[in-house]
């Protein structure tokens, strides 16, 4: 009987190939599309950077934060993931507000 790693090999390869094709497509768009206004490119890069940062933190959230909240007596069972993700976005909002304040000073 095959173990679960071998069962997910095709899925992992497909997702990796899809990510590589999406990256290639995004890179080609910067050469194909001629724009006088580069704000669309800046918006696209900002969104992609935000998605990559979020995906990086998902691994941290899924392992340490949720396990720590599960061990805590302060959080009800089943709400650990919700609390972890809400606090992640509250922290991001706090950093954004702090950034606005620093640039106004």
PDB file of N, CA, C and O in Angstrom, residues 5-6 14 18 20 26 39 60 63-64 66-67 75 85-86 96 98 101:
ATOM      1  N   UNK A   5       2.422  10.250   1.254  1.00  0.00           N
ATOM      2  CA  UNK A   5       3.321  11.100   0.468  1.00  0.00           C
ATOM      3  C   UNK A   5       3.243  10.759  -1.011  1.00  0.00           C
ATOM      4  O   UNK A   5       3.245  11.636  -1.847  1.00  0.00           O
ATOM      5  N   UNK A   6       3.182   9.480  -1.322  1.00  0.00           N
ATOM      6  CA  UNK A   6       3.097   9.076  -2.715  1.00  0.00           C
ATOM      7  C   UNK A   6       1.732   9.419  -3.305  1.00  0.00           C
ATOM      8  O   UNK A   6       1.628   9.719  -4.486  1.00  0.00           O
ATOM      9  N   UNK A  14       1.597  19.142  -9.582  1.00  0.00           N
ATOM     10  CA  UNK A  14       0.675  19.982 -10.337  1.00  0.00           C
ATOM     11  C   UNK A  14       0.600  21.397  -9.782  1.00  0.00           C
ATOM     12  O   UNK A  14       0.583  22.368 -10.536  1.00  0.00           O
ATOM     13  N   UNK A  18       1.793  24.718 -11.692  1.00  0.00           N
ATOM     14  CA  UNK A  18       0.847  25.829 -11.861  1.00  0.00           C
ATOM     15  C   UNK A  18       1.405  27.136 -11.336  1.00  0.00           C
ATOM     16  O   UNK A  18       1.242  28.191 -11.957  1.00  0.00           O
ATOM     17  N   UNK A  20       4.560  27.919 -11.092  1.00  0.00           N
ATOM     18  CA  UNK A  20       5.619  28.330 -12.018  1.00  0.00           C
ATOM     19  C   UNK A  20       5.057  28.947 -13.286  1.00  0.00           C
ATOM     20  O   UNK A  20       5.577  29.960 -13.782  1.00  0.00           O
ATOM     21  N   UNK A  26       2.863  36.147 -15.407  1.00  0.00           N
ATOM     22  CA  UNK A  26       2.957  37.485 -14.828  1.00  0.00           C
ATOM     23  C   UNK A  26       4.181  38.236 -15.315  1.00  0.00           C
ATOM     24  O   UNK A  26       4.120  39.444 -15.560  1.00  0.00           O
ATOM     25  N   UNK A  39       1.051  52.548 -12.634  1.00  0.00           N
ATOM     26  CA  UNK A  39       0.371  52.261 -11.365  1.00  0.00           C
ATOM     27  C   UNK A  39      -0.273  50.879 -11.377  1.00  0.00           C
ATOM     28  O   UNK A  39      -0.361  50.241 -10.328  1.00  0.00           O
ATOM     29  N   UNK A  60       3.383  29.484   9.795  1.00  0.00           N
ATOM     30  CA  UNK A  60       3.635  29.810  11.200  1.00  0.00           C
ATOM     31  C   UNK A  60       2.332  29.776  11.983  1.00  0.00           C
ATOM     32  O   UNK A  60       2.260  29.225  13.088  1.00  0.00           O
ATOM     33  N   UNK A  63       0.943  26.159  12.602  1.00  0.00           N
ATOM     34  CA  UNK A  63       1.646  25.250  13.514  1.00  0.00           C
ATOM     35  C   UNK A  63       1.732  25.810  14.928  1.00  0.00           C
ATOM     36  O   UNK A  63       1.184  25.232  15.859  1.00  0.00           O
ATOM     37  N   UNK A  64       2.370  26.922  15.090  1.00  0.00           N
ATOM     38  CA  UNK A  64       2.668  27.405  16.440  1.00  0.00           C
ATOM     39  C   UNK A  64       1.522  28.189  17.077  1.00  0.00           C
ATOM     40  O   UNK A  64       1.175  27.953  18.229  1.00  0.00           O
ATOM     41  N   UNK A  66      -1.794  28.366  16.391  1.00  0.00           N
ATOM     42  CA  UNK A  66      -3.021  27.608  16.654  1.00  0.00           C
ATOM     43  C   UNK A  66      -2.782  26.557  17.728  1.00  0.00           C
ATOM     44  O   UNK A  66      -3.633  26.350  18.598  1.00  0.00           O
ATOM     45  N   UNK A  67      -1.616  25.907  17.711  1.00  0.00           N
ATOM     46  CA  UNK A  67      -1.310  24.937  18.766  1.00  0.00           C
ATOM     47  C   UNK A  67      -1.209  25.620  20.122  1.00  0.00           C
ATOM     48  O   UNK A  67      -1.681  25.093  21.130  1.00  0.00           O
ATOM     49  N   UNK A  75      -9.265  30.311  25.122  1.00  0.00           N
ATOM     50  CA  UNK A  75      -9.960  30.216  23.844  1.00  0.00           C
ATOM     51  C   UNK A  75     -10.812  28.961  23.824  1.00  0.00           C
ATOM     52  O   UNK A  75     -10.353  27.876  24.192  1.00  0.00           O
ATOM     53  N   UNK A  85      -6.132  33.919  13.021  1.00  0.00           N
ATOM     54  CA  UNK A  85      -6.197  34.702  11.791  1.00  0.00           C
ATOM     55  C   UNK A  85      -6.710  36.112  12.037  1.00  0.00           C
ATOM     56  O   UNK A  85      -6.234  37.071  11.426  1.00  0.00           O
ATOM     57  N   UNK A  86      -7.662  36.279  12.930  1.00  0.00           N
ATOM     58  CA  UNK A  86      -8.148  37.626  13.259  1.00  0.00           C
ATOM     59  C   UNK A  86      -7.009  38.445  13.869  1.00  0.00           C
ATOM     60  O   UNK A  86      -6.808  39.609  13.505  1.00  0.00           O
ATOM     61  N   UNK A  96      -0.068  49.038   9.628  1.00  0.00           N
ATOM     62  CA  UNK A  96      -0.441  50.011   8.607  1.00  0.00           C
ATOM     63  C   UNK A  96      -0.716  51.368   9.238  1.00  0.00           C
ATOM     64  O   UNK A  96      -0.265  52.401   8.738  1.00  0.00           O
ATOM     65  N   UNK A  98       0.397  52.442  12.125  1.00  0.00           N
ATOM     66  CA  UNK A  98       1.676  52.937  12.620  1.00  0.00           C
ATOM     67  C   UNK A  98       2.507  53.532  11.496  1.00  0.00           C
ATOM     68  O   UNK A  98       3.142  54.576  11.648  1.00  0.00           O
ATOM     69  N   UNK A 101       1.141  56.948  10.682  1.00  0.00           N
ATOM     70  CA  UNK A 101       1.511  57.924  11.711  1.00  0.00           C
ATOM     71  C   UNK A 101       2.975  58.341  11.598  1.00  0.00           C
ATOM     72  O   UNK A 101       3.308  59.519  11.763  1.00  0.00           O
TER      73      UNK A 101
END
